Amino acid sequence: MSGAKETAGLVERLHRQLAAGFDVNDPVFVEQVLKVRARRLAAPRQPEDDRPQGLAVLCFAIGTESYALPLAELAEVMPLAQWTPVPGLAQHLLGVTNVRGEIHPVLNLHAMLTLPEPEGSGRAYVVFLRTPGRAVGLRVDGLSRIRFIDPARLTVPHETANGLPQRFVAGISPETLILLDARQILALDLLQDRRADYRRAT
Amino acid sequence: MHTAEFSVWKKITLRRKLIIVAALFTMVLGGLIVFNAAILNAQKDQGTVGGLAARQRTLVHRAVEEMVLVGIGQPADLEATFKLLKDSQEVLLDGGMLPGAETTGLQGMMPATQNTEIRSRLMEQGTLIRALEAEAARYLALAANDTRRGDRLREVRGAAANLQQSVEQIMRLYVNDRETRLNQAIFWQVVGGIVVALAGVTISTVISRQLADPLASCAAAAREIAQGNLRQSQLTVTSADEVGVLQQSFNEMLTSLRDIALQSRSVCENLTLAAAQILTSTQEQAAGTKQQAAAVQEITTTVEQINLSSKQVAERSRQVAGTADAVSQSGHAGLQAVHEASVGMEAIREQAENVAENIITLSERTQAVGEIIATVNDIAEQSNLVALNAAIEAADARESGRRFSVVAGEIKNLADQAKEATAQVRGILEQTQKGINTSVMLTEEALKRVETGRERTNVSEQVIRQMANNIQESVQAFQQIVGATNQQQIGLEQVTQALHEIRQASQQTAATTGQLEKAAVELTRLGEQLAKTLEKYKL
């Protein structure tokens, strides 16, 4: 008999739902939505002084970790649609990509930070570093947001240890956000001119 | 019968043989008669010749007398007498017609004389006749009164006497000749008769032996057969005539008799055996008849019990038929209910299908909403990127881009909110999709259950229909049972009646069996007698 009771309750709910059915053209529903939106817009704005101070950095994800680069070092971000692997180069260089008619190299941060390669079909983005010459791209797995960090509270790892991959890390924030060092990245051998290479070797 | 193996004589039938023998004897008798006739005929000629020779003496006398008469001048035919005398002498010598038929009356042919002595005498007689004639002529030449006539007459008489003497001698010779011939004829006749008689005796003996010997052997064999000896050899078939046929038939008869005796003996043995079997069977039958009577008694009792039981069966069947009728009506009601249930199931199925279609439509719409949400998400993403780039540009512009960085931050916030909202909508949509999936599965399950229910209803309907049919059949069967039981009772009464008759018949059978047993004993005795009789035959 409990089944019959359940059935009766279900029928009642069905009738109620039918009575409460919404429609986009229903003025009551539209008014409800508009009221919620108005309430949100009517919320007080944040004061000017409350804006966070410090170094503005762009947070992005490589693998499961969050990394960051200073906004001042960056030129542009965009989805990485496709790239062309260049034969004969080191594995740090993922390849080259075409941005508005210009060829830019794209570095493989996974390889540089000795992290495992991402899964095949995930979305990828490229972060271009601002350089005097042509912009150099870094492949990242995801872009999150812009944050402001205090450089004084950074923990610098290569003061206690040395060698790769700590070479590219500028510091680690208290939120375990790893701040990368753009200049170290740009100082990679493979990005240098061949003649400079030759000169350095002599 | 192989006639080719026998000679021509043995192939001739007996009747013809006898005819041939008779003909032969007839011919021999004819020969004898002809012989006798020839002898008698010769005797007749001999008589004539004797007469002729004797007439010569008379003629000599007449000639002398006529000469004397002529001498004295008396008319007399001396010439004719001499001619007759000479003709007679010639006829006696050489044969021919009898002379002087007109005077003597004798006629006929004369045979020539064969005897040489007679012939010489006859020749001599001829000369003597001519001498007499010459003497007579000399006598007549003298004159009537001449004295010399006396002398002459004496000489004539002397010549005549010589002639007479010759005639006498010839006659004696003829008589002797005739006697000799007669004696010869008698001798040959006796000899021929003896030869013919001997030949007849010989032929008769041979033929009679040919006839009698096989007949005797047949008779001996027949005597043996009469005594019952069939173990004798076959007769030899000696000829192709009736006797041969008799021998052949006798042999066949012997073979047939032997076969018949053999068959009779075996048949007699079989008969004895069969009679013994009949006796045994009859005794068994007598025992069986007693058992049969006992069995008939038992059967009668059993049939009465069956009759009682069948009455009970009929009563029970009638009750069961009534009950089954009620059950059949209930089955009809059940069928109706099941039919209604089936209709209801069909309605449920249609509604469930409608629900499923609605759910599918809902799912499709949800998917469309999801696609729209994905588009919105893409837009939010791109807005985020735009905001980031704007922030980067603002950072590059340093102080002058500071206000722009605020705008960029707002844009970024909006993009984040849009993204958050899309994420929420996506979550709701996913839950909705899950609910729809569950609904789809539940609807499918409901459809399956409805289908199962419908199948079960169909099965139930079939079962109930089958049951109704079965009950109907049962009702009919019980009605048939009731009818059959009634007929069975009638049949059982007939059976009881028939059993009574069977009992009577078995009593009669017992009586008949006793007679049959006696007859079988008699038959056995007869068979033994027949066997004894047949043992007489030696095979």
XYZ file of C-alpha atoms in Angstrom, chain B:
539
model
C 8.267 -99.215 -75.402
C 11.248 -99.178 -77.689
C 10.012 -100.947 -80.775
C 13.180 -100.169 -82.698
C 15.162 -102.581 -80.527
C 13.197 -105.602 -81.767
C 13.318 -107.522 -85.052
C 10.576 -107.171 -87.637
C 8.854 -110.371 -86.466
C 8.742 -109.209 -82.894
C 7.274 -105.894 -83.879
C 4.279 -107.553 -85.520
C 1.224 -107.787 -83.310
C -0.015 -111.120 -82.107
C -3.207 -111.032 -84.188
C -1.198 -110.487 -87.336
C 1.205 -113.229 -86.383
C -1.687 -115.678 -86.035
C -3.178 -114.515 -89.346
C 0.185 -115.008 -91.040
C 0.562 -118.552 -89.633
C -2.982 -119.448 -90.698
C -2.302 -118.101 -94.171
C 0.868 -120.149 -94.414
C -0.934 -123.364 -93.440
C -3.750 -122.593 -95.899
C -1.171 -122.205 -98.662
C 0.436 -125.529 -97.751
C -3.003 -127.237 -97.839
C -3.718 -125.664 -101.245
C -0.424 -127.038 -102.554
C -1.347 -130.500 -101.377
C -4.748 -130.287 -103.062
C -3.164 -129.147 -106.337
C -0.655 -131.988 -106.089
C -3.458 -134.530 -105.599
C -5.470 -133.038 -108.467
C -2.425 -133.258 -110.755
C -1.941 -136.924 -109.782
C -5.632 -137.737 -110.401
C -5.513 -135.915 -113.724
C -2.445 -137.977 -114.724
C -4.393 -141.138 -113.780
C -7.226 -140.054 -116.072
C -4.795 -139.670 -119.014
C -3.241 -142.974 -118.162
C -6.732 -144.570 -118.375
C -7.312 -143.022 -121.817
C -3.891 -144.203 -123.006
C -4.694 -147.701 -121.714
C -7.991 -147.613 -123.534
C -6.304 -146.465 -126.726
C -3.663 -149.222 -126.473
C -6.367 -151.843 -125.841
C -8.327 -150.527 -128.837
C -5.318 -151.374 -131.008
C -5.984 -155.115 -130.350
C -9.600 -154.710 -131.383
C -8.513 -152.774 -134.471
C -6.059 -155.568 -135.410
C -8.922 -158.097 -135.177
C -11.180 -155.863 -137.233
C -8.492 -155.310 -139.825
C -7.993 -159.069 -140.249
C -11.763 -159.632 -140.465
C -12.224 -156.732 -142.916
C -9.334 -158.101 -145.039
C -11.036 -161.486 -145.163
C -14.334 -159.809 -146.041
C -12.661 -157.771 -148.752
C -11.064 -161.013 -149.962
C -14.385 -162.681 -150.365
C -15.741 -159.624 -152.015
C -17.749 -158.243 -149.209
C -17.636 -154.447 -148.796
C -15.382 -153.344 -145.914
C -13.376 -150.142 -145.162
C -9.995 -151.776 -144.663
C -8.169 -148.550 -145.482
C -9.836 -146.552 -142.719
C -9.098 -149.259 -140.177
C -5.452 -149.288 -141.031
C -5.340 -145.511 -140.965
C -6.933 -145.479 -137.559
C -4.423 -148.088 -136.459
C -1.482 -145.996 -137.631
C -2.919 -142.730 -136.283
C -3.451 -144.308 -132.917
C 0.122 -145.600 -132.919
C 1.408 -142.053 -133.783
C -0.778 -140.398 -131.201
C 0.451 -142.846 -128.557
C 3.999 -142.102 -129.584
C 3.988 -138.333 -130.053
C 0.737 -137.122 -128.504
C -2.075 -135.201 -130.150
C -5.806 -135.260 -130.717
C -7.442 -138.632 -130.246
C -8.146 -140.157 -133.675
C -11.449 -141.725 -134.695
C -13.481 -139.483 -132.445
C -16.468 -139.731 -134.732
C -16.596 -143.541 -134.281
C -15.346 -144.097 -130.769
C -16.763 -140.969 -129.076
C -13.490 -140.449 -127.298
C -12.142 -136.929 -127.368
C -9.216 -135.048 -125.852
C -5.552 -134.413 -126.108
C -3.099 -137.158 -125.648
C 0.315 -136.584 -124.091
C 3.416 -137.982 -125.759
C 4.779 -141.140 -124.208
C 7.867 -140.505 -122.130
C 8.907 -144.053 -121.380
C 11.741 -145.080 -123.768
C 10.901 -148.751 -123.649
C 7.268 -148.059 -124.563
C 8.468 -145.751 -127.270
C 10.677 -148.469 -128.815
C 7.763 -150.964 -128.577
C 5.475 -148.437 -130.200
C 8.047 -147.912 -132.969
C 8.185 -151.694 -133.369
C 4.374 -151.736 -133.394
C 4.492 -149.227 -136.257
C 6.725 -151.509 -138.289
C 4.505 -154.461 -137.415
C 1.407 -152.532 -138.568
C 3.089 -151.656 -141.799
C 4.157 -155.373 -142.218
C 0.589 -156.437 -141.572
C -0.618 -153.923 -144.125
C 1.889 -155.262 -146.645
C 0.786 -158.848 -146.011
C -2.823 -157.777 -146.347
C -2.057 -156.075 -149.625
C -0.233 -159.194 -150.882
C -3.156 -161.313 -149.826
C -5.602 -159.142 -151.585
C -3.489 -159.110 -154.677
C -4.212 -162.813 -155.216
C -7.435 -163.886 -156.897
C -10.252 -165.056 -154.810
C -9.866 -168.618 -155.986
C -6.148 -168.812 -155.913
C -4.885 -171.533 -153.745
C -2.055 -169.579 -152.507
C -4.499 -167.604 -150.597
C -4.479 -169.999 -147.721
C -0.766 -169.698 -147.367
C -0.995 -166.020 -147.559
C -3.755 -166.038 -144.998
C -1.545 -167.934 -142.587
C 1.192 -165.450 -143.034
C -1.306 -162.622 -142.456
C -2.420 -164.367 -139.325
C 1.174 -164.716 -138.206
C 1.802 -161.008 -138.761
C -1.386 -160.227 -136.941
C -0.322 -162.477 -134.083
C 3.006 -160.626 -133.810
C 1.123 -157.363 -133.755
C -1.169 -158.693 -131.120
C 1.766 -159.777 -129.063
C 3.329 -156.332 -129.418
C 0.069 -154.722 -128.336
C -0.076 -157.012 -125.347
C 3.458 -156.163 -124.379
C 2.782 -152.462 -124.721
C -0.308 -152.780 -122.601
C 1.639 -154.619 -119.947
C 4.288 -151.940 -120.061
C 1.592 -149.243 -119.666
C 0.156 -151.003 -116.676
C 3.613 -151.310 -115.112
C 4.301 -147.672 -115.862
C 1.073 -146.576 -114.233
C 1.729 -148.561 -111.103
C 5.163 -147.082 -110.829
C 3.771 -143.561 -111.158
C 1.058 -144.163 -108.632
C 3.540 -145.501 -106.143
C 5.719 -142.428 -106.682
C 2.771 -140.085 -106.180
C 1.763 -141.844 -102.992
C 5.319 -141.640 -101.730
C 5.660 -137.915 -102.369
C 2.298 -137.263 -100.889
C 3.233 -139.073 -97.691
C 6.591 -137.299 -97.541
C 5.040 -133.851 -98.134
C 2.388 -134.487 -95.512
C 4.988 -135.478 -92.951
C 7.123 -132.402 -93.731
C 4.173 -130.071 -93.491
C 3.080 -131.643 -90.233
C 6.571 -131.299 -88.746
C 6.786 -127.673 -89.908
C 3.391 -126.984 -88.370
C 4.372 -128.557 -85.072
C 7.662 -126.582 -85.014
C 6.042 -123.233 -85.834
C 3.255 -123.829 -83.332
C 5.803 -124.703 -80.668
C 7.889 -121.593 -81.355
C 4.908 -119.270 -81.428
C 3.356 -120.815 -78.389
C 6.646 -120.491 -76.551
C 6.884 -116.863 -77.556
C 3.375 -116.343 -76.255
C 3.403 -118.574 -73.258
C 6.801 -117.823 -71.675
C 6.247 -114.102 -71.020
C 2.694 -114.857 -69.924
C 4.022 -117.474 -67.534
C 6.563 -115.052 -66.092
C 3.789 -112.442 -65.807
C 1.610 -114.964 -64.066
C 4.434 -115.870 -61.664
C 5.053 -112.230 -60.911
C 1.332 -111.615 -60.428
C 1.223 -114.532 -58.004
C 4.136 -112.976 -56.080
C 2.394 -109.630 -56.031
C -0.773 -111.306 -54.841
C 1.263 -112.691 -51.966
C 2.470 -109.133 -51.277
C 5.999 -109.423 -52.582
C 6.709 -106.168 -54.346
C 10.457 -106.622 -54.013
C 10.986 -108.301 -57.382
C 12.904 -107.339 -60.427
C 11.336 -105.791 -63.484
C 10.183 -108.071 -66.301
C 12.188 -108.017 -69.521
C 10.174 -106.662 -72.399
C 10.727 -109.245 -75.155
C 8.605 -107.914 -77.976
C 6.543 -105.006 -79.182
C 3.296 -106.882 -79.511
C 0.434 -107.225 -77.010
C 2.601 -109.402 -74.792
C 5.263 -106.700 -74.750
C 2.571 -104.154 -73.876
C 1.416 -106.501 -71.138
C 4.970 -106.790 -69.763
C 5.448 -103.035 -69.916
C 2.121 -102.414 -68.202
C 3.026 -105.056 -65.647
C 6.287 -103.297 -64.897
C 4.488 -99.977 -64.568
C 1.891 -101.649 -62.388
C 4.672 -103.006 -60.185
C 6.269 -99.568 -59.873
C 2.933 -97.932 -59.154
C 2.062 -100.567 -56.606
C 5.403 -100.111 -54.935
C 4.913 -96.328 -54.858
C 1.381 -96.733 -53.597
C 2.506 -99.160 -50.927
C 5.329 -96.852 -49.862
C 3.058 -93.844 -49.789
C 0.413 -95.833 -48.002
C 2.953 -96.915 -45.426
C 4.171 -93.357 -44.819
C 0.608 -92.065 -44.882
C -0.309 -94.773 -42.410
C 2.546 -93.752 -40.156
C 1.469 -90.126 -40.427
C -2.086 -91.213 -39.794
C -1.068 -93.089 -36.681
C 0.963 -90.132 -35.512
C -1.877 -87.719 -36.282
C -4.335 -89.969 -34.521
C -2.066 -89.988 -31.469
C -1.808 -86.220 -31.637
C -5.564 -85.926 -32.011
C -5.946 -88.122 -28.961
C -3.492 -85.971 -27.008
C -5.158 -82.793 -28.231
C -8.542 -84.140 -27.347
C -7.381 -84.958 -23.843
C -5.846 -81.502 -23.541
C -9.045 -80.051 -24.887
C -11.027 -81.932 -22.288
C -8.771 -80.490 -19.566
C -9.016 -77.070 -21.241
C -12.767 -77.283 -21.344
C -12.844 -77.873 -17.615
C -10.557 -74.901 -17.055
C -12.701 -72.919 -19.441
C -15.807 -73.693 -17.427
C -14.049 -72.539 -14.250
C -12.768 -69.418 -16.034
C -16.258 -68.679 -17.354
C -17.546 -68.856 -13.798
C -14.878 -66.413 -12.641
C -15.524 -64.135 -15.617
C -19.225 -64.091 -14.818
C -18.491 -62.968 -11.271
C -16.010 -60.353 -12.513
C -18.465 -59.058 -15.098
C -21.097 -58.576 -12.409
C -18.569 -56.623 -10.343
C -17.671 -54.576 -13.439
C -21.333 -53.878 -13.986
C -21.610 -52.534 -10.430
C -18.457 -50.427 -10.889
C -19.641 -49.042 -14.202
C -22.851 -47.863 -12.572
C -20.768 -46.005 -10.000
C -18.571 -44.643 -12.794
C -21.627 -43.344 -14.634
C -22.868 -41.593 -11.481
C -19.443 -40.046 -10.807
C -19.085 -39.001 -14.412
C -22.420 -37.219 -14.285
C -21.336 -35.316 -11.148
C -17.951 -34.471 -12.639
C -19.577 -33.286 -15.857
C -21.726 -30.872 -13.838
C -18.697 -29.560 -11.937
C -16.709 -29.228 -15.138
C -19.515 -27.197 -16.670
C -19.318 -24.760 -13.749
C -15.560 -24.596 -14.109
C -15.956 -23.925 -17.808
C -18.195 -20.930 -17.061
C -15.627 -19.632 -14.544
C -12.993 -20.071 -17.218
C -15.055 -17.902 -19.565
C -15.240 -15.206 -16.911
C -11.483 -15.491 -16.361
C -10.969 -15.195 -20.068
C -13.006 -12.018 -20.119
C -10.960 -10.590 -17.233
C -7.717 -11.495 -18.896
C -8.923 -9.874 -22.088
C -9.689 -6.679 -20.215
C -6.287 -6.860 -18.561
C -4.732 -7.245 -21.975
C -6.581 -4.157 -23.234
C -5.419 -2.220 -20.155
C -1.860 -3.384 -20.740
C -2.097 -2.171 -24.300
C -3.237 1.270 -23.088
C -0.388 1.373 -20.575
C 2.041 0.470 -23.315
C 0.755 3.247 -25.563
C 1.055 5.777 -22.728
C 4.524 4.562 -21.865
C 5.490 4.960 -25.499
C 4.150 8.497 -25.436
C 6.161 9.173 -22.287
C 9.242 7.758 -23.961
C 8.732 9.961 -26.998
C 8.318 13.001 -24.789
C 11.421 12.121 -22.866
C 13.337 11.724 -26.097
C 12.130 15.131 -27.242
C 13.148 16.533 -23.872
C 16.544 14.933 -24.182
C 17.026 16.408 -27.644
C 16.103 19.834 -26.353
C 18.460 19.442 -23.412
C 21.196 18.553 -25.857
C 20.410 21.706 -27.849
C 20.569 23.731 -24.654
C 23.924 22.056 -23.888
C 25.245 23.063 -27.287
C 24.115 26.626 -26.703
C 25.758 26.588 -23.272
C 28.991 25.306 -24.912
C 28.856 28.230 -27.288
C 28.306 30.623 -24.388
C 31.224 28.991 -22.590
C 33.449 29.533 -25.629
C 32.403 33.133 -25.733
C 33.187 33.475 -22.017
C 36.559 31.874 -22.604
C 37.384 34.259 -25.391
C 36.157 37.149 -23.266
C 38.525 35.954 -20.552
C 41.391 35.909 -23.036
C 40.437 39.376 -24.218
C 40.388 40.527 -20.613
C 43.802 39.000 -19.947
C 45.284 40.594 -23.046
C 43.726 43.861 -22.041
C 45.330 43.542 -18.613
C 48.661 42.749 -20.254
C 48.331 45.810 -22.477
C 47.325 47.888 -19.485
C 50.375 46.638 -17.566
C 52.529 47.599 -20.568
C 51.085 51.098 -20.481
C 52.011 51.403 -16.800
C 50.364 54.354 -15.101
C 48.443 55.479 -18.157
C 46.939 52.050 -18.501
C 45.883 51.844 -14.941
C 42.251 52.795 -15.531
C 42.182 50.479 -18.482
C 43.416 47.677 -16.278
C 40.377 48.213 -14.039
C 38.073 47.890 -17.053
C 39.983 44.804 -18.060
C 39.490 43.424 -14.555
C 35.709 44.063 -14.807
C 35.594 42.356 -18.157
C 37.480 39.484 -16.662
C 34.998 39.340 -13.745
C 32.060 39.248 -16.188
C 33.723 36.550 -18.168
C 34.345 34.576 -15.002
C 30.699 35.005 -13.925
C 29.481 33.940 -17.334
C 31.740 30.955 -17.138
C 30.520 30.154 -13.646
C 26.890 30.472 -14.775
C 27.490 28.265 -17.750
C 29.204 25.772 -15.442
C 26.115 25.797 -13.178
C 23.775 25.440 -16.151
C 25.983 22.655 -17.420
C 25.769 20.940 -14.052
C 21.973 21.260 -14.019
C 21.854 20.072 -17.565
C 23.994 17.103 -16.707
C 21.720 16.229 -13.811
C 18.707 16.724 -16.068
C 20.390 14.527 -18.652
C 21.053 11.915 -15.999
C 17.433 12.128 -14.888
C 16.323 11.834 -18.484
C 18.609 8.859 -18.979
C 17.172 7.268 -15.869
C 13.672 8.065 -17.136
C 14.525 6.611 -20.514
C 15.823 3.466 -18.868
C 12.820 3.326 -16.555
C 10.488 3.869 -19.480
C 12.268 1.153 -21.396
C 11.983 -1.069 -18.361
C 8.300 -0.119 -18.080
C 7.829 -0.908 -21.764
C 9.590 -4.218 -21.301
C 7.491 -4.976 -18.270
C 4.348 -3.967 -20.110
C 5.468 -6.197 -22.951
C 6.182 -9.021 -20.518
C 2.824 -8.366 -18.849
C 1.114 -8.427 -22.194
C 2.896 -11.652 -23.100
C 1.962 -13.135 -19.770
C -1.590 -11.950 -20.272
C -1.561 -13.572 -23.687
C -0.125 -16.710 -22.182
C -2.752 -16.569 -19.449
C -5.415 -16.014 -22.060
C -4.147 -18.942 -24.060
C -3.877 -21.058 -20.939
C -7.368 -20.129 -19.802
C -8.703 -20.644 -23.310
C -6.894 -23.981 -23.454
C -8.238 -24.774 -20.036
C -11.752 -23.818 -21.111
C -11.384 -25.945 -24.204
C -9.997 -28.791 -22.148
C -12.832 -28.446 -19.690
C -15.272 -28.367 -22.569
C -13.642 -31.450 -23.950
C -13.699 -32.972 -20.500
C -17.404 -32.212 -20.250
C -17.951 -33.831 -23.619
C -15.688 -36.697 -22.634
C -17.625 -37.193 -19.420
C -20.876 -37.085 -21.325
C -19.404 -39.650 -23.685
C -18.280 -41.632 -20.665
C -21.826 -41.531 -19.292
C -23.190 -42.676 -22.664
C -20.455 -45.254 -23.047
C -21.069 -46.529 -19.545
C -24.749 -46.999 -20.318
C -23.822 -48.871 -23.452
C -21.264 -50.743 -21.404
C -23.984 -51.869 -19.009
C -26.073 -53.111 -21.896
C -22.970 -54.780 -23.296
C -22.190 -56.320 -19.941
C -25.660 -57.792 -19.728
C -25.128 -59.218 -23.174
C -21.757 -60.484 -22.007
C -23.414 -62.188 -19.045
C -25.917 -63.777 -21.381
C -23.122 -64.805 -23.702
C -21.150 -66.254 -20.809
C -24.147 -68.351 -19.873
C -24.311 -69.615 -23.423
C -20.577 -70.214 -23.350
C -21.015 -72.330 -20.256
C -23.671 -74.407 -21.987
C -21.506 -74.635 -25.059
C -18.521 -75.740 -22.982
C -20.616 -78.461 -21.409
C -21.585 -79.612 -24.890
C -17.953 -79.341 -25.868
C -16.998 -81.568 -22.943
C -19.493 -84.199 -24.119
C -18.298 -83.891 -27.684
C -14.725 -84.084 -26.534
C -15.454 -87.418 -24.840
C -16.893 -88.753 -28.095
C -13.982 -87.306 -29.942
C -11.593 -89.048 -27.584
C -13.315 -92.383 -28.250
C -13.167 -91.722 -31.965
C -9.478 -90.850 -31.679
C -8.794 -94.134 -29.841
C -10.707 -95.972 -32.573
C -8.748 -94.074 -35.189
C -5.471 -95.033 -33.525
C -6.535 -98.702 -33.517
C -7.542 -98.477 -37.179
C -4.192 -96.895 -38.015
C -2.373 -99.756 -36.274
C -4.463 -102.290 -38.207
C -3.698 -100.510 -41.434
C 0.000 -100.512 -40.577
C -0.159 -104.280 -39.940
C -1.938 -104.778 -43.254
C 0.635 -102.695 -45.051
C 3.482 -104.630 -43.426
C 2.416 -107.557 -45.668
C 3.948 -105.702 -48.555
C 7.615 -106.482 -48.896
C 9.218 -103.427 -50.366
